[in-house]
Short mmCIF file of C-alpha atoms in Angstrom, two decimals:
data_model
loop_
_atom_site.label_atom_id
_atom_site.label_comp_id
_atom_site.label_asym_id
_atom_site.label_seq_id
_atom_site.Cartn_x
_atom_site.Cartn_y
_atom_site.Cartn_z
CA MET A 37 -214.03 -64.74 114.09
CA PRO A 38 -216.09 -67.71 114.95
CA SER A 39 -214.66 -70.45 112.69
CA LEU A 40 -211.18 -69.32 114.35
CA SER A 41 -212.89 -69.72 117.77
CA VAL A 42 -213.71 -73.11 116.81
CA LEU A 43 -210.63 -74.33 115.86
CA PRO A 44 -208.98 -74.73 119.15
CA ASN A 45 -212.42 -76.64 120.11
CA LEU A 46 -211.96 -79.11 117.17
CA THR A 47 -208.15 -79.86 117.49
CA GLU A 48 -208.72 -80.54 120.75
CA SER A 49 -211.88 -83.27 120.00
CA VAL A 50 -209.28 -84.84 117.32
CA SER A 51 -207.09 -85.08 119.89
CA THR A 52 -209.74 -87.00 122.39
CA LEU A 53 -211.11 -89.11 119.70
CA SER A 54 -207.96 -90.81 118.54
CA GLN A 55 -206.92 -91.39 122.44
CA LEU A 56 -210.49 -92.83 122.71
CA ALA A 57 -210.22 -94.92 119.69
CA ALA A 58 -206.15 -96.13 120.62
CA ALA A 59 -208.18 -97.21 123.92
CA VAL A 60 -210.85 -98.89 122.01
CA ASN A 61 -208.30 -100.56 120.38
CA GLU A 62 -206.42 -101.64 123.17
CA THR A 63 -209.82 -102.76 125.08
CA ASP A 64 -210.55 -104.91 121.58
CA ALA A 65 -207.31 -106.42 121.68
CA GLN A 66 -207.40 -107.20 125.20
CA ALA A 67 -211.06 -108.72 124.89
CA ARG A 68 -210.07 -110.84 122.02
CA CYS A 69 -207.45 -112.29 124.19
CA ILE A 70 -210.01 -113.86 126.61
CA ASP A 71 -210.36 -116.74 124.41
CA ILE A 72 -207.11 -118.70 125.08
CA THR A 73 -207.80 -120.77 122.05
CA HIS A 74 -207.23 -117.39 119.49
CA CYS A 75 -205.04 -115.59 121.46
CA ARG A 76 -201.87 -115.69 123.75
CA THR A 77 -200.27 -113.20 126.47
CA ILE A 78 -196.65 -111.75 127.30
CA TRP A 79 -196.58 -114.78 129.69
CA ASN A 80 -197.44 -117.21 126.74
CA ILE A 81 -194.96 -115.65 125.08
CA ILE A 82 -191.84 -115.92 126.77
CA TRP A 83 -192.93 -119.67 128.08
CA SER A 84 -193.44 -121.59 124.64
CA CYS A 85 -189.68 -119.72 123.28
CA LEU A 86 -187.72 -120.81 127.12
CA ALA A 87 -189.72 -124.28 126.46
CA THR A 88 -188.39 -124.58 123.44
CA ILE A 89 -184.78 -123.52 123.58
CA PHE A 90 -184.14 -125.69 126.70
CA ALA A 91 -185.66 -128.01 125.65
CA CYS A 92 -183.98 -128.44 121.97
CA ALA A 93 -180.99 -127.60 123.93
CA TRP A 94 -180.97 -130.66 126.45
CA VAL A 95 -182.04 -133.22 123.65
CA ALA A 96 -179.24 -132.29 121.59
CA VAL A 97 -176.34 -132.61 124.14
CA HIS A 98 -174.85 -135.96 123.87
CA ARG A 99 -172.09 -135.72 127.02
CA ASN A 100 -169.06 -137.90 127.51
CA VAL A 101 -169.23 -141.09 129.37
CA PRO A 102 -169.00 -139.78 133.10
CA ASP A 103 -166.23 -141.20 135.87
CA PRO A 104 -168.10 -144.93 136.72
CA ALA A 105 -167.64 -143.82 140.27
CA SER A 106 -169.33 -140.42 139.83
CA SER A 107 -172.69 -140.37 141.83
CA MET A 108 -175.84 -139.84 140.07
CA THR A 109 -176.34 -136.29 141.78
CA ARG A 110 -172.76 -135.49 140.23
CA VAL A 111 -173.78 -136.83 136.77
CA SER A 112 -177.22 -134.62 136.88
CA LEU A 113 -175.40 -131.66 137.43
CA ASP A 114 -172.63 -132.22 134.51
CA ARG A 115 -175.63 -132.40 132.24
CA ILE A 116 -177.19 -129.68 133.34
CA ALA A 117 -173.53 -127.36 133.36
CA ILE A 118 -173.34 -128.76 129.54
CA THR A 119 -176.96 -127.75 128.40
CA ILE A 120 -176.28 -124.15 130.05
CA CYS A 121 -172.99 -124.39 127.63
CA ALA A 122 -175.12 -124.76 125.02
CA LEU A 123 -177.33 -121.79 126.00
CA LEU A 124 -174.76 -119.75 126.48
CA VAL A 125 -172.40 -120.54 123.68
CA PRO A 126 -174.05 -122.70 120.97
CA GLU A 127 -171.26 -121.44 118.67
CA TYR A 128 -168.67 -123.56 120.60
CA MET A 129 -170.74 -126.62 121.55
CA ILE A 130 -171.63 -127.29 117.58
CA GLY A 131 -167.69 -126.67 117.05
CA TRP A 132 -167.26 -129.98 119.61
CA ALA A 133 -170.17 -131.89 117.88
CA ALA A 134 -168.61 -131.23 114.18
CA ARG A 135 -164.80 -132.24 115.80
CA GLN A 136 -165.99 -135.03 117.42
CA TRP A 137 -168.22 -136.40 114.22
CA LEU A 138 -164.79 -135.87 111.79
CA VAL A 139 -162.83 -137.57 114.35
CA ALA A 140 -165.15 -140.35 115.13
CA HIS A 141 -165.59 -141.08 111.28
CA ARG A 142 -162.24 -141.62 110.83
CA ILE A 143 -161.63 -143.42 113.65
CA ALA A 144 -164.30 -146.11 112.78
CA LYS A 145 -162.67 -145.82 109.01
CA LYS A 146 -159.04 -146.71 110.41
CA ASN A 147 -160.30 -149.15 112.96
CA GLU A 148 -162.37 -151.30 110.76
CA GLY A 149 -159.23 -151.43 108.41
CA LEU A 150 -157.61 -153.11 111.19
CA ALA A 151 -160.07 -155.24 112.01
CA GLU A 152 -160.29 -156.03 108.59
CA GLU A 153 -156.54 -157.32 108.50
CA ALA A 154 -157.20 -159.45 111.66
CA ARG A 155 -160.08 -161.18 109.95
CA ARG A 156 -157.96 -162.16 107.15
CA ARG A 157 -155.00 -163.72 108.98
CA VAL A 158 -154.65 -167.50 109.97
CA LEU A 159 -151.92 -167.98 111.84
CA PRO A 160 -150.87 -170.96 113.64
CA VAL A 161 -152.23 -171.21 117.18
CA GLN A 162 -149.34 -173.72 119.78
CA VAL A 163 -151.11 -175.54 121.88
CA HIS A 164 -149.78 -177.53 125.08
CA ALA A 165 -151.74 -180.19 125.99
CA ALA A 166 -152.94 -182.31 129.09
CA ARG A 167 -150.36 -185.20 127.84
CA ASP A 168 -147.15 -182.41 127.49
CA SER A 169 -146.94 -183.05 124.28
CA ALA A 170 -147.04 -179.69 121.61
CA ILE A 171 -148.52 -179.88 118.90
CA TRP A 172 -149.40 -177.06 115.87
CA LEU A 173 -153.25 -176.51 115.03
CA GLN A 174 -154.82 -174.22 111.72
CA PHE A 175 -157.87 -172.00 112.99
CA GLU A 176 -159.78 -171.18 110.08
CA GLU A 177 -162.50 -168.44 110.02
CA PRO A 178 -165.24 -167.80 111.33
CA TYR A 179 -164.24 -169.18 114.80
CA LYS A 180 -162.83 -167.16 117.09
CA ILE A 181 -160.89 -168.28 119.91
CA LEU A 182 -160.77 -166.84 123.40
CA LEU A 183 -159.04 -167.09 126.86
CA LEU A 184 -160.64 -166.73 130.40
CA GLU A 185 -158.07 -166.38 132.27
CA GLU A 186 -159.57 -166.16 135.84
CA ALA A 187 -161.02 -170.07 135.19
CA ASN A 188 -157.80 -171.04 132.87
CA GLN A 189 -159.92 -172.25 130.10
CA VAL A 190 -160.44 -171.98 126.49
CA TYR A 191 -164.32 -171.51 124.97
CA ARG A 192 -165.09 -171.40 121.67
CA HIS A 193 -166.68 -168.08 120.25
CA ASP A 194 -169.75 -169.40 118.40
CA GLN A 195 -170.98 -171.82 121.15
CA ALA A 196 -169.54 -170.06 124.61
CA MET A 197 -168.72 -173.88 125.58
CA LYS A 198 -165.82 -175.52 127.53
CA THR A 199 -163.34 -177.02 124.54
CA LYS A 200 -162.34 -180.83 125.26
CA ALA A 201 -161.74 -182.94 122.36
CA MET A 202 -162.69 -180.37 119.52
CA THR A 203 -160.60 -179.93 116.56
CA ASP A 204 -160.69 -180.98 112.93
CA LYS A 205 -157.82 -182.80 113.36
CA GLY A 206 -159.20 -185.18 115.70
CA TRP A 207 -156.74 -184.56 118.55
CA THR A 208 -158.57 -184.89 122.11
CA GLY A 209 -156.93 -183.33 125.06
CA THR A 210 -157.69 -180.16 127.48
CA TRP A 211 -156.53 -176.72 125.91
CA TYR A 212 -154.29 -174.09 128.88
CA ARG A 213 -153.45 -171.35 126.48
CA PHE A 214 -152.68 -170.53 123.22
CA HIS A 215 -150.55 -167.62 121.63
CA ALA A 216 -152.34 -165.93 118.97
CA LYS A 217 -156.18 -164.62 118.78
CA PHE A 218 -158.53 -163.88 115.39
CA VAL A 219 -161.00 -161.67 115.14
CA SER A 220 -163.86 -163.61 113.70
CA ASN A 221 -166.03 -162.64 110.30
CA ASP A 222 -169.42 -162.23 112.33
CA ASP A 223 -167.87 -159.53 114.41
CA PRO A 224 -169.44 -156.22 114.35
CA LYS A 225 -168.37 -153.50 111.48
CA TRP A 226 -166.52 -150.55 112.82
CA THR A 227 -169.48 -147.75 112.63
CA ASN A 228 -169.32 -144.16 113.26
CA THR A 229 -171.48 -144.95 116.44
CA HIS A 230 -168.57 -147.39 117.46
CA GLY A 231 -166.23 -144.10 116.69
CA PHE A 232 -168.03 -142.10 118.88
CA PHE A 233 -168.01 -144.59 121.80
CA THR A 234 -164.29 -144.52 121.64
CA LEU A 235 -163.76 -140.78 121.62
CA MET A 236 -166.50 -140.34 124.67
CA GLY A 237 -165.06 -142.93 126.62
CA GLY A 238 -166.70 -145.94 125.95
CA PHE A 239 -164.16 -148.43 126.37
CA TYR A 240 -162.52 -149.11 129.76
CA TYR A 241 -160.17 -150.69 132.02
CA LEU A 242 -162.02 -151.37 135.31
CA GLU A 243 -160.22 -154.11 136.87
CA PRO A 244 -160.17 -154.58 140.97
CA GLY A 245 -156.84 -153.03 142.72
CA ASN A 246 -156.37 -150.48 139.82
CA ASP A 247 -157.58 -147.33 139.20
CA PRO A 248 -160.76 -147.36 136.55
CA ARG A 249 -159.51 -145.36 133.54
CA PRO A 250 -160.54 -144.71 129.45
CA LEU A 251 -159.14 -145.92 126.81
CA SER A 252 -156.99 -144.06 124.48
CA PRO A 253 -158.16 -144.09 120.33
CA GLU A 254 -154.65 -145.51 120.61
CA GLU A 255 -154.84 -148.17 123.47
CA VAL A 256 -158.45 -149.55 121.27
CA GLU A 257 -156.19 -149.91 117.99
CA ASN A 258 -153.96 -152.10 119.63
CA HIS A 259 -156.68 -154.04 121.53
CA ILE A 260 -157.64 -154.58 117.67
CA LYS A 261 -154.18 -155.90 116.35
CA ASN A 262 -153.91 -157.78 119.12
CA GLY A 263 -157.51 -159.22 118.88
CA SER A 264 -158.01 -158.82 122.49
CA LEU A 265 -161.52 -156.22 121.79
CA GLU A 266 -164.94 -157.54 122.12
CA LEU A 267 -166.26 -155.18 119.55
CA PRO A 268 -169.98 -154.65 120.75
CA ASP A 269 -172.42 -154.46 118.61
CA LYS A 270 -174.23 -151.34 117.68
CA SER A 271 -177.62 -152.69 119.05
CA ASP A 272 -175.55 -153.40 122.11
CA ILE A 273 -174.23 -149.65 122.58
CA SER A 274 -177.95 -148.05 121.59
CA ASP A 275 -179.04 -150.30 124.67
CA LYS A 276 -176.52 -148.44 126.83
CA SER A 277 -177.94 -144.94 125.34
CA LYS A 278 -180.33 -143.76 127.49
CA GLY A 279 -182.00 -141.68 125.36
CA ASP A 280 -185.26 -140.65 127.14
CA ALA A 281 -188.13 -141.29 124.77
CA LEU A 282 -190.55 -138.76 125.96
CA SER A 283 -188.29 -136.08 125.95
CA LYS A 284 -187.26 -136.46 122.70
CA LEU A 285 -190.97 -136.70 122.07
CA PHE A 286 -191.62 -133.41 124.38
CA ALA A 287 -188.91 -131.66 122.13
CA SER A 288 -190.01 -132.78 118.85
CA LEU A 289 -193.40 -132.01 119.48
CA GLN A 290 -191.83 -128.02 120.99
CA THR A 291 -189.76 -127.43 117.99
CA ILE A 292 -192.06 -128.53 115.11
CA TRP A 293 -194.59 -126.42 116.62
CA PHE A 294 -192.42 -123.34 117.29
CA VAL A 295 -191.17 -123.30 113.96
CA MET A 296 -194.47 -123.88 112.12
CA GLN A 297 -196.04 -121.19 113.87
CA SER A 298 -193.36 -118.61 113.12
CA ILE A 299 -193.84 -119.76 108.89
CA ALA A 300 -197.46 -119.43 109.51
CA ARG A 301 -197.59 -116.04 111.16
CA PRO A 302 -196.09 -113.69 108.46
CA ILE A 303 -198.32 -115.91 105.99
CA GLN A 304 -201.30 -114.59 108.04
CA HIS A 305 -199.67 -111.28 108.31
CA LEU A 306 -199.41 -111.79 112.03
CA PRO A 307 -196.22 -110.32 113.32
CA LEU A 308 -193.47 -112.76 114.99
CA THR A 309 -191.65 -110.82 118.81
CA LYS A 310 -188.09 -110.74 118.47
CA LEU A 311 -187.71 -112.97 121.05
CA GLU A 312 -189.23 -115.45 119.02
CA ILE A 313 -186.65 -114.50 116.52
CA ALA A 314 -184.21 -115.19 118.76
CA THR A 315 -185.57 -118.88 119.67
CA LEU A 316 -185.61 -119.48 116.09
CA ALA A 317 -181.63 -118.75 116.07
CA TYR A 318 -180.93 -121.09 118.73
CA THR A 319 -183.63 -124.03 117.35
CA SER A 320 -181.31 -123.96 114.21
CA ILE A 321 -178.20 -124.05 115.88
CA ASN A 322 -179.93 -127.15 118.42
CA VAL A 323 -180.84 -128.99 115.45
CA ALA A 324 -177.64 -128.89 113.76
CA MET A 325 -175.82 -129.79 117.05
CA TYR A 326 -178.19 -133.01 116.74
CA GLY A 327 -177.57 -133.85 113.36
CA PHE A 328 -173.41 -133.94 114.21
CA TRP A 329 -174.42 -136.40 117.18
CA TRP A 330 -176.69 -138.29 115.35
CA TYR A 331 -174.83 -141.30 115.58
CA LYS A 332 -173.17 -140.93 119.20
CA PRO A 333 -174.87 -142.56 121.69
CA LEU A 334 -176.83 -140.45 124.09
CA SER A 335 -176.16 -139.92 128.23
CA VAL A 336 -174.56 -143.71 128.32
CA GLY A 337 -173.80 -144.40 131.99
CA ARG A 338 -171.34 -147.02 132.31
CA PRO A 339 -168.37 -147.85 129.88
CA VAL A 340 -167.70 -151.73 128.11
CA ARG A 341 -164.93 -153.01 130.25
CA VAL A 342 -161.89 -154.55 128.80
CA ARG A 343 -159.21 -156.80 129.74
CA ARG A 344 -155.71 -155.36 129.60
CA SER A 345 -154.32 -158.56 128.34
CA ASN A 346 -151.09 -158.38 126.97
CA VAL A 347 -151.18 -155.31 125.71
CA PRO A 348 -148.71 -152.53 127.32
CA ASP A 349 -150.18 -149.44 128.21
CA THR A 350 -150.08 -146.87 125.97
CA PRO A 351 -150.01 -143.13 127.48
CA THR A 352 -150.83 -140.39 125.14
CA PRO A 353 -148.31 -138.70 124.46
CA PRO A 354 -148.49 -134.52 124.48
CA THR A 355 -148.54 -133.07 120.89
CA SER A 356 -147.47 -129.80 121.89
CA PRO A 357 -145.30 -128.53 125.20
CA PRO A 358 -147.44 -127.09 128.21
CA SER A 359 -148.40 -123.51 127.45
CA GLY A 360 -149.70 -120.18 129.54
CA LYS A 361 -153.02 -119.20 130.42
CA LEU A 362 -153.58 -116.97 127.28
CA VAL A 363 -152.42 -119.69 124.90
CA THR A 364 -154.43 -122.19 126.83
CA LEU A 365 -157.59 -120.25 126.46
CA MET A 366 -156.91 -119.58 122.55
CA LYS A 367 -156.32 -123.36 122.02
CA ALA A 368 -159.74 -124.20 123.67
CA VAL A 369 -161.21 -121.26 121.68
CA ILE A 370 -160.30 -122.71 117.81
CA GLY A 371 -160.85 -126.43 119.74
CA ALA A 372 -157.13 -127.49 119.85
CA GLN A 373 -157.45 -128.25 123.71
CA ASP A 374 -156.92 -131.82 123.70
CA HIS A 375 -153.58 -132.40 122.35
CA GLY A 376 -152.12 -132.31 125.28
CA VAL A 377 -154.78 -134.64 127.19
CA ASP A 378 -153.05 -137.98 128.49
CA LEU A 379 -155.79 -140.15 128.93
CA PHE A 380 -153.47 -142.77 131.04
CA ARG A 381 -153.86 -140.21 133.91
CA LEU A 382 -157.54 -139.28 134.25
CA SER A 383 -160.58 -141.55 135.81
CA LYS A 384 -162.70 -140.41 132.63
CA VAL A 385 -162.31 -138.32 129.45
CA PRO A 386 -162.19 -134.31 129.73
CA THR A 387 -165.40 -132.92 129.37
CA PHE A 388 -165.65 -131.24 125.77
CA TYR A 389 -163.24 -134.15 125.01
CA ALA A 390 -163.01 -134.73 120.99
CA GLY A 391 -160.01 -136.69 120.18
CA VAL A 392 -156.84 -135.14 118.72
CA PRO A 393 -158.21 -133.67 115.48
CA ASN A 394 -155.57 -133.08 112.65
CA ASN A 395 -155.30 -129.63 111.04
CA THR A 396 -158.01 -130.44 108.29
CA GLU A 397 -160.24 -131.64 110.81
CA LEU A 398 -159.62 -128.96 112.95
CA LEU A 399 -160.17 -126.10 110.54
CA THR A 400 -163.09 -127.83 109.07
CA ALA A 401 -164.81 -128.36 112.41
CA ASP A 402 -164.16 -124.37 113.10
CA ALA A 403 -165.21 -123.53 109.28
CA ILE A 404 -168.52 -125.29 110.22
CA ALA A 405 -169.06 -123.55 113.58
CA LEU A 406 -167.94 -120.08 112.03
CA GLY A 407 -170.78 -120.97 109.40
CA PHE A 408 -173.78 -121.92 112.37
CA ALA A 409 -172.55 -118.44 113.73
CA MET A 410 -173.19 -116.51 110.63
CA VAL A 411 -176.64 -118.20 110.88
CA PHE A 412 -177.22 -117.54 113.95
CA GLY A 413 -176.72 -114.19 113.27
CA ALA A 414 -179.09 -113.85 109.87
CA VAL A 415 -181.59 -115.25 111.32
CA HIS A 416 -181.62 -111.96 113.69
CA CYS A 417 -181.57 -110.16 110.56
CA ILE A 418 -185.52 -111.27 110.01
CA ALA A 419 -186.39 -108.58 112.12
CA TRP A 420 -184.52 -105.65 110.45
CA SER A 421 -187.95 -104.43 109.21
CA PHE A 422 -189.79 -105.32 112.59
CA VAL A 423 -191.92 -102.11 114.62
CA PHE A 424 -189.40 -101.46 117.61
CA PRO A 425 -190.69 -99.38 120.27
CA SER A 426 -188.11 -96.89 119.44
CA HIS A 427 -185.51 -95.97 116.85
CA ALA A 428 -182.78 -96.16 118.52
CA GLU A 429 -183.67 -100.04 119.77
CA LYS A 430 -184.05 -101.06 115.94
CA LEU A 431 -180.58 -99.26 115.06
CA ILE A 432 -179.13 -101.08 117.79
CA TRP A 433 -180.93 -104.66 116.77
CA ARG A 434 -179.47 -104.02 113.34
CA ILE A 435 -175.96 -103.34 114.11
CA ALA A 436 -176.03 -106.37 116.75
CA SER A 437 -177.43 -108.62 114.29
CA ILE A 438 -174.86 -107.65 111.48
CA ALA A 439 -171.99 -107.97 114.12
CA LEU A 440 -173.11 -111.85 114.59
CA VAL A 441 -172.70 -112.94 110.91
CA GLY A 442 -169.36 -109.86 110.06
CA VAL A 443 -167.51 -111.22 112.83
CA PRO A 444 -167.47 -115.42 111.94
CA ALA A 445 -167.60 -113.92 108.40
CA ILE A 446 -164.13 -112.28 108.86
CA TYR A 447 -163.13 -115.60 111.03
CA ILE A 448 -163.74 -118.15 108.32
CA PHE A 449 -161.45 -115.57 105.73
CA LEU A 450 -159.08 -115.81 108.31
CA LEU A 451 -159.06 -119.54 108.39
CA GLY A 452 -158.88 -119.87 104.89
CA LEU A 453 -155.64 -118.15 104.63
CA TRP A 454 -154.20 -120.46 107.69
CA ALA A 455 -155.20 -123.34 105.60
CA ARG A 456 -153.03 -121.93 102.57
CA LYS A 457 -150.05 -121.11 104.98
CA PRO A 458 -150.54 -123.55 108.33
CA GLU A 459 -146.62 -122.61 109.26
CA SER A 460 -147.37 -119.18 108.79
CA ARG A 461 -146.60 -117.21 112.47
CA LYS A 462 -147.99 -113.77 110.77
CA ALA A 463 -151.16 -115.51 109.60
CA ILE A 464 -151.31 -117.25 113.17
CA THR A 465 -150.38 -114.04 115.05
CA ILE A 466 -152.66 -112.16 112.83
CA PHE A 467 -155.52 -114.46 113.45
CA LEU A 468 -155.03 -114.59 117.47
CA LEU A 469 -154.98 -111.05 117.61
CA LEU A 470 -158.31 -110.59 115.58
CA LEU A 471 -159.78 -113.35 117.92
CA LEU A 472 -158.85 -111.71 121.13
CA ILE A 473 -160.76 -108.21 119.48
CA GLY A 474 -163.62 -110.05 118.26
CA ILE A 475 -164.72 -112.32 120.53
CA PRO A 476 -165.44 -109.56 123.05
CA PHE A 477 -167.27 -108.03 120.50
CA TYR A 478 -169.10 -110.65 119.70
CA LEU A 479 -170.45 -111.60 122.73
CA LEU A 480 -171.62 -108.08 123.65
CA ALA A 481 -173.80 -108.06 120.68
CA ARG A 482 -174.90 -111.20 121.61
CA VAL A 483 -176.16 -110.13 125.22
CA VAL A 484 -177.51 -106.88 123.61
CA LEU A 485 -179.85 -109.05 121.31
CA LEU A 486 -181.14 -111.27 124.27
CA VAL A 487 -181.92 -107.89 126.49
CA LEU A 488 -183.40 -106.52 123.56
CA ALA A 489 -185.75 -109.60 122.73
CA PHE A 490 -187.21 -109.46 126.50
CA THR A 491 -187.55 -105.56 126.41
CA THR A 492 -189.13 -104.86 123.38
CA LEU A 493 -192.14 -107.07 124.50
CA ARG A 494 -193.26 -103.95 126.71
CA SER A 495 -194.48 -102.79 123.27
CA LEU A 496 -196.37 -105.02 121.15
CA PRO A 497 -199.00 -104.47 118.49
CA PRO A 498 -202.20 -106.17 119.16
CA ALA A 499 -202.00 -108.59 116.14
CA ALA A 500 -198.91 -109.93 118.09
CA PHE A 501 -201.19 -111.27 120.61
CA GLU A 502 -203.29 -113.45 117.80
CA THR A 503 -202.61 -116.86 117.55
CA VAL A 504 -202.60 -118.93 114.52
CA HIS A 505 -205.34 -121.13 115.17
CA TRP A 506 -204.24 -124.70 113.29
CA THR A 507 -201.30 -124.76 115.32
CA THR A 508 -202.95 -125.00 118.53
CA PHE A 509 -203.72 -128.97 117.70
CA ILE A 510 -199.93 -129.41 117.79
CA PRO A 511 -199.55 -130.50 121.22
CA HIS A 512 -197.23 -128.14 122.96
CA VAL A 513 -196.42 -125.82 125.87
#
């Protein structure tokens, strides 16, 4: 019948029209993307995502004070290495930041208490006069007496002038030495910035003939008790901080633009790419990291010199015996690696040094890091219903995203059990065993999501190339 003979031709025509329509749509999308003010290319997407990730990581990382003898090249390479760590394992970096934040707060609070006790002390000072007569004087606040050892002269803190015949008793003579020092009321108060500065190796013994080394928090406490620590003002520490205003401005503008356009695209029914979802996850971690280090000085190049005075050296006693490589690795994973660090033998604090947290601080920091690891995975779950080039890729993305949320959630539960029974060897064994099993699975999921974020760029809907017009007015790359 004629009608049946027409069917094959009709089917072929419909297929041809469908292919033609698809070609027209693709051509139309490409045509629309010629105008860079309204469209973007795959390279634009990749470049903006990578620029946002690197800018956030570079600005967020606050390294410790380097060895004073290190070259600029060595210092720069160390910062690049830490930034790479922030890109590869941001969860570990936020754990480091949280530990430093908790320990710095404790140090600041404790040292301010010690300084306050020193301010309240009014002790007699024995002064040996040039006439070989010994007398006793009572010094009241806010005067602070300092000894310049190389000149063997005494200076007044408030005027910094050589003292001769300057007492309320009317006694005249030259003061040669004294047996006590005082902390003045007008001295700076201990803040979280000072706590961070102590932890990051901000106070150093720098003397000719002796190897330079950082002071441990315990040695700083001894200097406070002895009244021999010239505490720098918070503004003086900020002056040592080399926070590049230009890089901070660039990172801030780039992050603001990226977050705003990521919010605006779904509102305007424009799809986000999987790479943009991954970038949002990295951005959330880096912003949180920057928050924990808000009061930590950035890129301090030179420490504050401290005189040894009559304060004895106090090596930091290791709190645990030497252990094997596996145990050392496990300690590093949970953030307990600093318990055996002896700053007495080092020329600088270790790269990821955060002091010696107590059990509560250690568990809290680990819980914070795991919580943000869950946030990192939850952000990837935003792409749960996105269009993927294949069903297999969508399924793999979902499984990997669940792994990024589920593994940290299990560890948080185990941390809770550990906190209730910290001495239970069974709980510790189970935790470490699951740690060994879960970490490789977690890292594999991370790698899978990163690979899919790039490979899925090969097949994007035309709307993915359109831009949100008003966000182009925000400076960005």
